Amino acid sequence: MLFNSLEFLVFFFVVSVGYFLLPHRGRWLHLLLASCYFYMAFIPIYILILGFTIVIDYLAGILIERAQGRRRRAFLIVSLCANIGVLAVFKYLHFLNANLTLLFGALRLRYPIPDLDIILPIGLSFHTFQAMSYTIEVYRGNQKAERNFGLYALYVMFYPQLVAGPIERPQNLLHQLREEHRFDYDRVTDGLKLMMLGFFKKVVVADRLAAIVDAVYNQPVGHSSASLVVATVFFAFQIYADFAGYSDIAIGAAQVLGIRLMVNFRQPYFACNIAEFWQRWHISLSTWFRDYLYIPLGGNRLGPWRRYSNLLVVFLVSGLWHGASWTYVVWGGLNGLFLVLGVWTAGIQEQALNAVGLRAGGRGSILFHRLFTFGLACLAWVFFRARSFHDATWVLTHLFSDPGSFAHPRQLLKPGGLGVPAIDLAGAALGIAALLAIDTVCERRDMLAVVRRQPAWRRWAIYYAFGFATVFLGRFGGAQFIYFQF
Amino acid sequence: MKRFALKSLLFCFPFAAVFGLPLLILRRSGELVAVNDVIQRQMGSSPVLYGQAYSNPVKAYKLRSVKRRDSAVVALGSSRTMQLREGFFVDPGQFYNAGGAVSAVWDFRNFLGLIGTRSRVKVLLLCLDQWFFNPARPVAWGTGLEEFLADDPALNIIQRNWLSVYRDLVSHKIDFRRLLIDGPRSDVGLNAVLHANGFRNDGSYFYGAAITNPDSPENLDRGFRDTLSRISSGTRRFEWSDVLAQKAIDEVDLLLGDCHDRGITVVGFLPPFAPTVRRAMVESGRYGYMSRIEPALRPSFDRYQFPLFDFTDPATLVATDSEFIDGFHGSERTYARLLLRLASGSPELERHINRTRLVEQLAHAGRFNVEIR
């Protein structure tokens, strides 16, 4: 059941109304059943996989809390192995097999392990990471083991964030699931407004951009440099609108029920360097890697070179987390490399900007840094979006190989260009403008608070503008959220 | 809570005012039923006619049906395949008509690729529309794969068609009373509910209005007027050409190779035109490519020892104008005879049909339809 479907709207309405009508003691069960239904709407049988990790981690949590010394560590390792094992089988086995088959073939050997013909369970990487954060936090003593199996299951399965995050921590979510949340007008309406904003980002901005990006990236050979650049920039906004839209819907839907999920995006394309970009992009995953991988690896405590290697490791793993393909690994590696180079050359950058008269912290300097960071992010996105390593390198080597194509923007509308009518191109550009306008407001203030302070007529005009824009300009082609596949 | 409910209603009111009635009509008529649900219903024992008016997910519907049913005999092609019925076969459950899934020659291999290598298809009745081999046909090579995979979600259908629903209501194309007041029905889609047009459980197509009242002014191809105008203007699949699209011939060769490798027996045929239409095409002298198709395809079929039949000339089936639904769609009566001919050239197919019963059914057939008992 996709968020951008009629089924979800009905589901959300029924679940939310039922939630507030039920007495507090029955609400967790109601949400758990609703979450099971939500998950089973994709591939029902896969709930068994989820059930397997839930049982293992639930027991592991209790056993870790009770045990001492090495046994504690052993239970943690069992839990982590179970979670990573599920990920390995369902997400990485095919990738591993494909690569080992090539390697064995090069050595003239026969690779013996057969491939499994399985579909990746939806959101597997998300709920696996959320489950792992629970056992790690119990191990670290930051979270008490949850005795109520149903509540723990709900922690993993809470439907708004089950398939694409935000990846929550037990300290933030578990207690909220236990607490009673009364109907609060402001909270509920703020949640609904956030959801409406999320729908707008997804169906009006992301899905409109997707049509253009797909036209180019599904068959990049033959497209002009200008088309490749436009498609790459559009993809940067598509994936942002898509994932931030999903996050807004998830956070809003949870907020309606009285549960606050962590913020997942803070205007990432306003970042002035790649380090800052990752503090603003997919925050729940970045902080997960920071807390459970980067810091345990030594973080920045062991000198600069170790810090750089730790950063690279984290980003390579992050790339692999996104998908079992070399393109994702390269995407992660490039981000790590950009980040390391950014940290390494920070002083030189400032000196260079001063030399051309751009004062550090001044508007010109900020604009330059933002554009430069956006450019770097776009370069990395090429690997994220391309269907193969070959396509990605083709796009990168042809981005500026045909400078003449930039002088004739009308060519974008012709064969070899973007292959879409001018009206679609204008709609996509307007969507990006709307997204940036929203982010500009959010960068300075709490947007919902700004809306709340407006006179009633203006507030309602804004609601209707978003509502009608979504209904009339949105694309409801059933496009999945990009991050669902992870 | 009361304040919230009131404001929510106020907010929803304009949306409800615009979309409420179309939503009601689309929902009541079954236009919003998802393809998978239709397939589920059609796999049951009771007949369900599936004919949507506002969306056309035929490719996805046929592909998923074939995958779900896993039949041994599958008819694959365009709408000109859709008159073959499961009742023509010994074991009706072993046949499925995937007619409508193919709109160009490359769709065949796309379709076979998507049903997967584990499929139990043993015999493929391949309907090769003549215009698949016409280089003058304005179709971009290789397009359309996404139609097999795409869903047409309810929100999309509502957004795309709400205005059309109002238009059709005003022009009385939608019988509001019949749709909303009459009791529940099993058929799915406005075309099926109001006009009895749609796909049967076995994937064959039932032309309701066109065969119950063929002389109605609403029948656009009455007296083959529409088809003949296509011929005189050289448009809409009747583009003029003397040369053959060699690429399409090569594509069929690849298809036959794939089928051979997968152990699928192919029985190919070029479907018939109505005699009047065929005569008009020949007299125009502008369809030279049609006579070149069979000789060009023959070597590939022979290489894999698959039979190929050319029914372009309806005389080969002893078909008359009166049994054609329109200029290029034969009726079930025509296709029952066609199947008998196909089976005579393929022992593999012959095993799946009951010749005696089919001959008897033909003897009792109406002008268009064969009664299945």
Tab-separated table of N, CA and C in Angstrom, chain B residues 86-220:
chain	number	residue	atom	x	y	z
B	86	GLU	N	-12.204	-20.600	-24.418
B	86	GLU	CA	-11.767	-21.811	-23.721
B	86	GLU	C	-12.691	-22.994	-24.032
B	87	GLY	N	-13.949	-22.698	-24.367
B	87	GLY	CA	-14.904	-23.756	-24.678
B	87	GLY	C	-14.556	-24.518	-25.945
B	88	PHE	N	-13.616	-24.005	-26.735
B	88	PHE	CA	-13.181	-24.704	-27.953
B	88	PHE	C	-12.202	-25.834	-27.624
B	89	PHE	N	-11.759	-25.877	-26.365
B	89	PHE	CA	-10.684	-26.806	-26.000
B	89	PHE	C	-11.201	-27.951	-25.130
B	90	VAL	N	-10.428	-29.028	-25.114
B	90	VAL	CA	-10.834	-30.206	-24.349
B	90	VAL	C	-10.943	-29.858	-22.870
B	91	ASP	N	-9.853	-29.286	-22.343
B	91	ASP	CA	-9.852	-28.899	-20.933
B	91	ASP	C	-9.830	-27.378	-20.881
B	92	PRO	N	-11.000	-26.757	-20.644
B	92	PRO	CA	-11.068	-25.294	-20.724
B	92	PRO	C	-10.027	-24.594	-19.848
B	93	GLY	N	-9.717	-25.172	-18.707
B	93	GLY	CA	-8.752	-24.543	-17.793
B	93	GLY	C	-7.354	-24.484	-18.371
B	94	GLN	N	-7.109	-25.245	-19.431
B	94	GLN	CA	-5.765	-25.288	-20.008
B	94	GLN	C	-5.539	-24.224	-21.076
B	95	PHE	N	-6.588	-23.408	-21.318
B	95	PHE	CA	-6.442	-22.375	-22.352
B	95	PHE	C	-6.661	-20.987	-21.756
B	96	TYR	N	-5.870	-20.033	-22.211
B	96	TYR	CA	-6.138	-18.637	-21.869
B	96	TYR	C	-5.874	-17.773	-23.102
B	97	ASN	N	-6.758	-16.823	-23.305
B	97	ASN	CA	-6.627	-15.934	-24.452
B	97	ASN	C	-5.969	-14.621	-24.014
B	98	ALA	N	-4.717	-14.440	-24.411
B	98	ALA	CA	-4.001	-13.206	-24.062
B	98	ALA	C	-4.089	-12.189	-25.202
B	99	GLY	N	-5.109	-12.302	-25.992
B	99	GLY	CA	-5.324	-11.346	-27.081
B	99	GLY	C	-5.499	-9.941	-26.528
B	100	GLY	N	-4.878	-8.988	-27.187
B	100	GLY	CA	-4.938	-7.597	-26.720
B	100	GLY	C	-3.643	-7.189	-26.043
B	101	ALA	N	-2.823	-8.191	-25.679
B	101	ALA	CA	-1.574	-7.868	-24.979
B	101	ALA	C	-0.493	-7.376	-25.935
B	102	VAL	N	-0.709	-7.597	-27.219
B	102	VAL	CA	0.337	-7.266	-28.188
B	102	VAL	C	-0.156	-6.170	-29.130
B	103	SER	N	0.618	-5.097	-29.216
B	103	SER	CA	0.233	-4.064	-30.179
B	103	SER	C	1.325	-3.839	-31.205
B	104	ALA	N	2.448	-4.493	-31.026
B	104	ALA	CA	3.538	-4.415	-32.010
B	104	ALA	C	4.357	-5.691	-31.888
B	105	VAL	N	5.158	-5.962	-32.885
B	105	VAL	CA	5.800	-7.268	-32.965
B	105	VAL	C	6.772	-7.529	-31.812
B	106	TRP	N	7.387	-6.487	-31.273
B	106	TRP	CA	8.342	-6.693	-30.180
B	106	TRP	C	7.648	-6.999	-28.851
B	107	ASP	N	6.346	-6.746	-28.806
B	107	ASP	CA	5.603	-7.070	-27.578
B	107	ASP	C	5.608	-8.571	-27.295
B	108	PHE	N	5.702	-9.394	-28.357
B	108	PHE	CA	5.669	-10.851	-28.142
B	108	PHE	C	6.811	-11.289	-27.229
B	109	ARG	N	8.011	-10.837	-27.578
B	109	ARG	CA	9.158	-11.283	-26.770
B	109	ARG	C	9.143	-10.635	-25.387
B	110	ASN	N	8.682	-9.386	-25.330
B	110	ASN	CA	8.538	-8.750	-24.014
B	110	ASN	C	7.612	-9.587	-23.132
B	111	PHE	N	6.501	-9.974	-23.726
B	111	PHE	CA	5.494	-10.740	-22.986
B	111	PHE	C	6.083	-12.065	-22.501
B	112	LEU	N	6.717	-12.774	-23.420
B	112	LEU	CA	7.278	-14.077	-23.041
B	112	LEU	C	8.375	-13.928	-21.992
B	113	GLY	N	9.155	-12.872	-22.126
B	113	GLY	CA	10.206	-12.621	-21.131
B	113	GLY	C	9.603	-12.376	-19.767
B	114	LEU	N	8.494	-11.645	-19.755
B	114	LEU	CA	7.896	-11.271	-18.472
B	114	LEU	C	7.137	-12.421	-17.808
B	115	ILE	N	6.642	-13.360	-18.581
B	115	ILE	CA	5.946	-14.480	-17.912
B	115	ILE	C	6.960	-15.448	-17.298
B	116	GLY	N	8.208	-15.311	-17.681
B	116	GLY	CA	9.260	-16.081	-17.018
B	116	GLY	C	9.450	-17.466	-17.612
B	117	THR	N	10.589	-18.034	-17.310
B	117	THR	CA	10.935	-19.336	-17.897
B	117	THR	C	10.246	-20.489	-17.182
B	118	ARG	N	9.678	-20.219	-16.016
B	118	ARG	CA	9.020	-21.302	-15.281
B	118	ARG	C	7.573	-21.529	-15.725
B	119	SER	N	7.107	-20.685	-16.622
B	119	SER	CA	5.719	-20.809	-17.074
B	119	SER	C	5.502	-22.163	-17.763
B	120	ARG	N	4.263	-22.697	-17.661
B	120	ARG	CA	3.974	-24.015	-18.215
B	120	ARG	C	3.417	-23.948	-19.639
B	121	VAL	N	3.528	-22.786	-20.277
B	121	VAL	CA	2.978	-22.659	-21.638
B	121	VAL	C	3.652	-23.676	-22.554
B	122	LYS	N	2.824	-24.466	-23.234
B	122	LYS	CA	3.355	-25.496	-24.133
B	122	LYS	C	3.054	-25.158	-25.596
B	123	VAL	N	1.864	-24.567	-25.806
B	123	VAL	CA	1.481	-24.213	-27.178
B	123	VAL	C	1.119	-22.729	-27.217
B	124	LEU	N	1.717	-22.039	-28.157
B	124	LEU	CA	1.447	-20.610	-28.287
B	124	LEU	C	0.784	-20.360	-29.645
B	125	LEU	N	-0.451	-19.880	-29.597
B	125	LEU	CA	-1.134	-19.515	-30.846
B	125	LEU	C	-0.779	-18.063	-31.134
B	126	LEU	N	0.028	-17.868	-32.138
B	126	LEU	CA	0.634	-16.557	-32.392
B	126	LEU	C	-0.109	-15.838	-33.509
B	127	CYS	N	-0.820	-14.793	-33.132
B	127	CYS	CA	-1.578	-14.039	-34.128
B	127	CYS	C	-0.721	-12.870	-34.626
B	128	LEU	N	-0.312	-12.939	-35.870
B	128	LEU	CA	0.613	-11.940	-36.425
B	128	LEU	C	-0.160	-10.960	-37.301
B	129	ASP	N	-0.577	-9.865	-36.719
B	129	ASP	CA	-1.311	-8.857	-37.499
B	129	ASP	C	-0.447	-8.387	-38.666
B	130	GLN	N	-1.066	-8.229	-39.788
B	130	GLN	CA	-0.314	-7.876	-40.990
B	130	GLN	C	0.434	-6.556	-40.801
B	131	TRP	N	-0.176	-5.580	-40.102
B	131	TRP	CA	0.468	-4.261	-40.001
B	131	TRP	C	1.672	-4.260	-39.071
B	132	PHE	N	1.891	-5.363	-38.334
B	132	PHE	CA	3.138	-5.451	-37.562
B	132	PHE	C	4.354	-5.380	-38.498
B	133	PHE	N	4.116	-5.749	-39.770
B	133	PHE	CA	5.227	-5.847	-40.730
B	133	PHE	C	5.232	-4.681	-41.709
B	134	ASN	N	4.456	-3.657	-41.382
B	134	ASN	CA	4.359	-2.493	-42.259
B	134	ASN	C	5.314	-1.404	-41.776
B	135	PRO	N	6.343	-1.082	-42.543
B	135	PRO	CA	7.300	-0.057	-42.086
B	135	PRO	C	6.674	1.335	-42.045
B	136	ALA	N	5.531	1.507	-42.726
B	136	ALA	CA	4.904	2.841	-42.743
B	136	ALA	C	4.049	3.093	-41.499
B	137	ARG	N	3.888	2.078	-40.679
B	137	ARG	CA	3.066	2.256	-39.471
B	137	ARG	C	3.818	3.143	-38.464
B	138	PRO	N	3.193	4.214	-38.013
B	138	PRO	CA	3.923	5.169	-37.164
B	138	PRO	C	4.015	4.719	-35.702
B	139	VAL	N	4.858	3.757	-35.450
B	139	VAL	CA	5.061	3.292	-34.071
B	139	VAL	C	6.559	3.289	-33.800
B	140	ALA	N	6.953	3.861	-32.651
B	140	ALA	CA	8.381	3.888	-32.304
B	140	ALA	C	8.819	2.488	-31.876
B	141	TRP	N	9.832	1.988	-32.518
B	141	TRP	CA	10.296	0.618	-32.287
B	141	TRP	C	10.666	0.399	-30.818
B	142	GLY	N	10.161	-0.694	-30.254
B	142	GLY	CA	10.589	-1.108	-28.919
B	142	GLY	C	9.845	-0.456	-27.767
B	143	THR	N	8.878	0.424	-28.057
B	143	THR	CA	8.202	1.116	-26.954
B	143	THR	C	7.084	0.241	-26.372
B	144	GLY	N	6.657	0.578	-25.181
B	144	GLY	CA	5.457	-0.057	-24.626
B	144	GLY	C	5.700	-1.100	-23.551
B	145	LEU	N	6.966	-1.358	-23.211
B	145	LEU	CA	7.249	-2.375	-22.187
B	145	LEU	C	6.594	-2.014	-20.858
B	146	GLU	N	6.630	-0.720	-20.544
B	146	GLU	CA	6.115	-0.290	-19.243
B	146	GLU	C	4.619	-0.574	-19.084
B	147	GLU	N	3.903	-0.667	-20.222
B	147	GLU	CA	2.461	-0.929	-20.125
B	147	GLU	C	2.170	-2.315	-19.542
B	148	PHE	N	3.105	-3.237	-19.716
B	148	PHE	CA	2.919	-4.559	-19.130
B	148	PHE	C	3.055	-4.508	-17.608
B	149	LEU	N	3.867	-3.580	-17.159
B	149	LEU	CA	4.219	-3.564	-15.735
B	149	LEU	C	3.410	-2.550	-14.944
B	150	ALA	N	2.890	-1.545	-15.650
B	150	ALA	CA	2.275	-0.422	-14.937
B	150	ALA	C	0.891	-0.756	-14.405
B	151	ASP	N	0.616	-0.177	-13.261
B	151	ASP	CA	-0.743	-0.199	-12.729
B	151	ASP	C	-1.400	1.112	-13.093
B	152	ASP	N	-2.705	1.128	-13.101
B	152	ASP	CA	-3.398	2.399	-13.277
B	152	ASP	C	-4.172	2.614	-11.988
B	153	PRO	N	-3.546	3.264	-11.012
B	153	PRO	CA	-4.179	3.363	-9.701
B	153	PRO	C	-5.460	4.197	-9.726
B	154	ALA	N	-6.293	3.937	-8.731
B	154	ALA	CA	-7.605	4.597	-8.666
B	154	ALA	C	-7.478	6.119	-8.713
B	155	LEU	N	-6.521	6.664	-7.968
B	155	LEU	CA	-6.386	8.126	-7.931
B	155	LEU	C	-6.083	8.680	-9.327
B	156	ASN	N	-5.295	7.920	-10.064
B	156	ASN	CA	-4.947	8.336	-11.413
B	156	ASN	C	-6.182	8.347	-12.313
B	157	ILE	N	-6.983	7.304	-12.176
B	157	ILE	CA	-8.191	7.194	-13.015
B	157	ILE	C	-9.155	8.333	-12.699
B	158	ILE	N	-9.290	8.636	-11.418
B	158	ILE	CA	-10.219	9.716	-11.023
B	158	ILE	C	-9.706	11.056	-11.556
B	159	GLN	N	-8.411	11.303	-11.326
B	159	GLN	CA	-7.843	12.588	-11.749
B	159	GLN	C	-7.974	12.783	-13.261
B	160	ARG	N	-7.751	11.717	-14.003
B	160	ARG	CA	-7.734	11.803	-15.453
B	160	ARG	C	-9.135	11.915	-16.054
B	161	ASN	N	-10.122	11.366	-15.344
B	161	ASN	CA	-11.423	11.184	-16.002
B	161	ASN	C	-12.618	11.891	-15.367
B	162	TRP	N	-12.393	12.619	-14.273
B	162	TRP	CA	-13.559	13.177	-13.585
B	162	TRP	C	-14.380	14.086	-14.505
B	163	LEU	N	-13.654	14.829	-15.353
B	163	LEU	CA	-14.357	15.743	-16.245
B	163	LEU	C	-15.106	14.952	-17.338
B	164	SER	N	-14.469	13.881	-17.831
B	164	SER	CA	-15.114	13.044	-18.858
B	164	SER	C	-16.399	12.424	-18.314
B	165	VAL	N	-16.370	12.059	-17.038
B	165	VAL	CA	-17.568	11.455	-16.448
B	165	VAL	C	-18.722	12.455	-16.485
B	166	TYR	N	-18.434	13.710	-16.113
B	166	TYR	CA	-19.493	14.727	-16.179
B	166	TYR	C	-19.988	14.884	-17.617
B	167	ARG	N	-19.019	14.921	-18.561
B	167	ARG	CA	-19.375	15.080	-19.973
B	167	ARG	C	-20.283	13.933	-20.428
B	168	ASP	N	-19.887	12.717	-20.041
B	168	ASP	CA	-20.653	11.545	-20.474
B	168	ASP	C	-22.026	11.493	-19.806
B	169	LEU	N	-22.096	12.043	-18.610
B	169	LEU	CA	-23.404	12.112	-17.943
B	169	LEU	C	-24.319	13.071	-18.694
B	170	VAL	N	-23.758	14.231	-19.038
B	170	VAL	CA	-24.559	15.245	-19.737
B	170	VAL	C	-25.018	14.717	-21.098
B	171	SER	N	-24.137	13.991	-21.777
B	171	SER	CA	-24.512	13.485	-23.106
B	171	SER	C	-25.243	12.138	-23.031
B	172	HIS	N	-25.622	11.747	-21.825
B	172	HIS	CA	-26.407	10.513	-21.589
B	172	HIS	C	-25.685	9.240	-22.007
B	173	LYS	N	-24.381	9.294	-22.056
B	173	LYS	CA	-23.644	8.073	-22.359
B	173	LYS	C	-23.654	7.147	-21.138
B	174	ILE	N	-23.823	7.750	-19.975
B	174	ILE	CA	-23.877	6.947	-18.752
B	174	ILE	C	-25.317	6.932	-18.259
B	175	ASP	N	-25.831	5.735	-18.105
B	175	ASP	CA	-27.185	5.585	-17.580
B	175	ASP	C	-27.099	5.624	-16.052
B	176	PHE	N	-27.260	6.842	-15.536
B	176	PHE	CA	-27.076	7.105	-14.117
B	176	PHE	C	-27.968	6.207	-13.264
B	177	ARG	N	-29.205	6.114	-13.683
B	177	ARG	CA	-30.193	5.370	-12.906
B	177	ARG	C	-29.826	3.886	-12.859
B	178	ARG	N	-29.493	3.361	-14.016
B	178	ARG	CA	-29.186	1.936	-14.094
B	178	ARG	C	-27.933	1.592	-13.262
B	179	LEU	N	-27.031	2.530	-13.279
B	179	LEU	CA	-25.762	2.294	-12.600
B	179	LEU	C	-25.890	2.388	-11.092
B	180	LEU	N	-26.632	3.387	-10.634
B	180	LEU	CA	-26.643	3.647	-9.197
B	180	LEU	C	-27.798	2.995	-8.463
B	181	ILE	N	-28.888	2.776	-9.159
B	181	ILE	CA	-30.052	2.277	-8.435
B	181	ILE	C	-30.173	0.762	-8.532
B	182	ASP	N	-29.812	0.198	-9.670
B	182	ASP	CA	-29.896	-1.261	-9.808
B	182	ASP	C	-28.980	-1.937	-8.793
B	183	GLY	N	-29.297	-3.178	-8.515
B	183	GLY	CA	-28.582	-3.905	-7.472
B	183	GLY	C	-27.144	-4.236	-7.838
B	184	PRO	N	-26.437	-4.945	-6.948
B	184	PRO	CA	-25.038	-5.277	-7.199
B	184	PRO	C	-24.891	-6.193	-8.407
B	185	ARG	N	-23.766	-6.103	-9.069
B	185	ARG	CA	-23.525	-6.902	-10.259
B	185	ARG	C	-22.104	-7.456	-10.208
B	186	SER	N	-21.902	-8.507	-10.993
B	186	SER	CA	-20.579	-9.124	-10.943
B	186	SER	C	-19.633	-8.521	-11.980
B	187	ASP	N	-20.195	-7.904	-13.028
B	187	ASP	CA	-19.337	-7.387	-14.090
B	187	ASP	C	-18.537	-6.173	-13.606
B	188	VAL	N	-17.383	-5.990	-14.238
B	188	VAL	CA	-16.465	-4.936	-13.792
B	188	VAL	C	-16.204	-3.950	-14.924
B	189	GLY	N	-16.442	-2.672	-14.640
B	189	GLY	CA	-16.166	-1.636	-15.637
B	189	GLY	C	-17.432	-1.170	-16.323
B	190	LEU	N	-17.418	0.089	-16.690
B	190	LEU	CA	-18.598	0.722	-17.260
B	190	LEU	C	-19.029	0.080	-18.583
B	191	ASN	N	-18.049	-0.269	-19.407
B	191	ASN	CA	-18.362	-0.906	-20.679
B	191	ASN	C	-19.058	-2.241	-20.469
B	192	ALA	N	-18.594	-2.978	-19.488
B	192	ALA	CA	-19.180	-4.283	-19.202
B	192	ALA	C	-20.572	-4.123	-18.609
B	193	VAL	N	-20.703	-3.192	-17.671
B	193	VAL	CA	-21.968	-3.033	-16.955
B	193	VAL	C	-23.063	-2.459	-17.859
B	194	LEU	N	-22.723	-1.430	-18.628
B	194	LEU	CA	-23.756	-0.751	-19.409
B	194	LEU	C	-23.911	-1.301	-20.830
B	195	HIS	N	-22.809	-1.814	-21.405
B	195	HIS	CA	-22.887	-2.224	-22.813
B	195	HIS	C	-22.572	-3.693	-23.041
B	196	ALA	N	-22.297	-4.418	-21.966
B	196	ALA	CA	-21.948	-5.844	-22.057
B	196	ALA	C	-20.754	-6.087	-22.973
B	197	ASN	N	-19.825	-5.142	-22.979
B	197	ASN	CA	-18.576	-5.333	-23.730
B	197	ASN	C	-17.476	-5.649	-22.732
B	198	GLY	N	-16.719	-6.680	-22.995
B	198	GLY	CA	-15.600	-6.910	-22.078
B	198	GLY	C	-14.980	-8.279	-22.208
B	199	PHE	N	-13.910	-8.463	-21.440
B	199	PHE	CA	-13.205	-9.739	-21.437
B	199	PHE	C	-13.925	-10.736	-20.543
B	200	ARG	N	-14.078	-11.936	-21.076
B	200	ARG	CA	-14.651	-13.012	-20.269
B	200	ARG	C	-13.561	-13.590	-19.372
B	201	ASN	N	-13.944	-14.539	-18.529
B	201	ASN	CA	-12.980	-15.145	-17.603
B	201	ASN	C	-11.785	-15.760	-18.344
B	202	ASP	N	-12.026	-16.266	-19.561
B	202	ASP	CA	-10.946	-16.942	-20.286
B	202	ASP	C	-10.107	-15.975	-21.123
B	203	GLY	N	-10.369	-14.680	-20.988
B	203	GLY	CA	-9.582	-13.686	-21.718
B	203	GLY	C	-10.139	-13.358	-23.086
B	204	SER	N	-11.120	-14.141	-23.561
B	204	SER	CA	-11.734	-13.810	-24.855
B	204	SER	C	-12.641	-12.597	-24.662
B	205	TYR	N	-12.986	-11.958	-25.783
B	205	TYR	CA	-13.749	-10.715	-25.677
B	205	TYR	C	-15.178	-10.910	-26.151
B	206	PHE	N	-16.094	-10.399	-25.349
B	206	PHE	CA	-17.503	-10.452	-25.742
B	206	PHE	C	-17.934	-9.070	-26.211
B	207	TYR	N	-18.271	-8.986	-27.507
B	207	TYR	CA	-18.750	-7.715	-28.055
B	207	TYR	C	-20.262	-7.666	-27.837
B	208	GLY	N	-20.680	-6.953	-26.807
B	208	GLY	CA	-22.105	-6.924	-26.483
B	208	GLY	C	-22.935	-6.229	-27.532
B	209	ALA	N	-22.871	-4.882	-27.520
B	209	ALA	CA	-23.747	-4.094	-28.390
B	209	ALA	C	-23.507	-4.400	-29.868
B	210	ALA	N	-22.263	-4.598	-30.265
B	210	ALA	CA	-21.937	-4.769	-31.681
B	210	ALA	C	-22.556	-6.035	-32.257
B	211	ILE	N	-22.775	-7.051	-31.415
B	211	ILE	CA	-23.352	-8.273	-31.981
B	211	ILE	C	-24.845	-8.419	-31.678
B	212	THR	N	-25.296	-7.779	-30.596
B	212	THR	CA	-26.729	-7.874	-30.335
B	212	THR	C	-27.506	-6.928	-31.265
B	213	ASN	N	-26.848	-5.829	-31.612
B	213	ASN	CA	-27.509	-4.880	-32.508
B	213	ASN	C	-26.503	-4.340	-33.535
B	214	PRO	N	-26.072	-5.208	-34.456
B	214	PRO	CA	-24.984	-4.810	-35.369
B	214	PRO	C	-25.357	-3.675	-36.309
B	215	ASP	N	-26.650	-3.488	-36.543
B	215	ASP	CA	-27.050	-2.454	-37.493
B	215	ASP	C	-27.401	-1.132	-36.816
B	216	SER	N	-27.099	-1.064	-35.523
B	216	SER	CA	-27.388	0.175	-34.800
B	216	SER	C	-26.514	1.311	-35.330
B	217	PRO	N	-27.049	2.545	-35.370
B	217	PRO	CA	-26.235	3.688	-35.832
B	217	PRO	C	-25.000	3.897	-34.948
B	218	GLU	N	-25.047	3.372	-33.720
B	218	GLU	CA	-23.891	3.551	-32.819
B	218	GLU	C	-22.713	2.677	-33.227
B	219	ASN	N	-22.996	1.661	-34.079
B	219	ASN	CA	-21.913	0.797	-34.557
B	219	ASN	C	-21.138	1.553	-35.638
B	220	LEU	N	-19.954	2.030	-35.259
B	220	LEU	CA	-19.192	2.921	-36.135
B	220	LEU	C	-18.755	2.252	-37.427
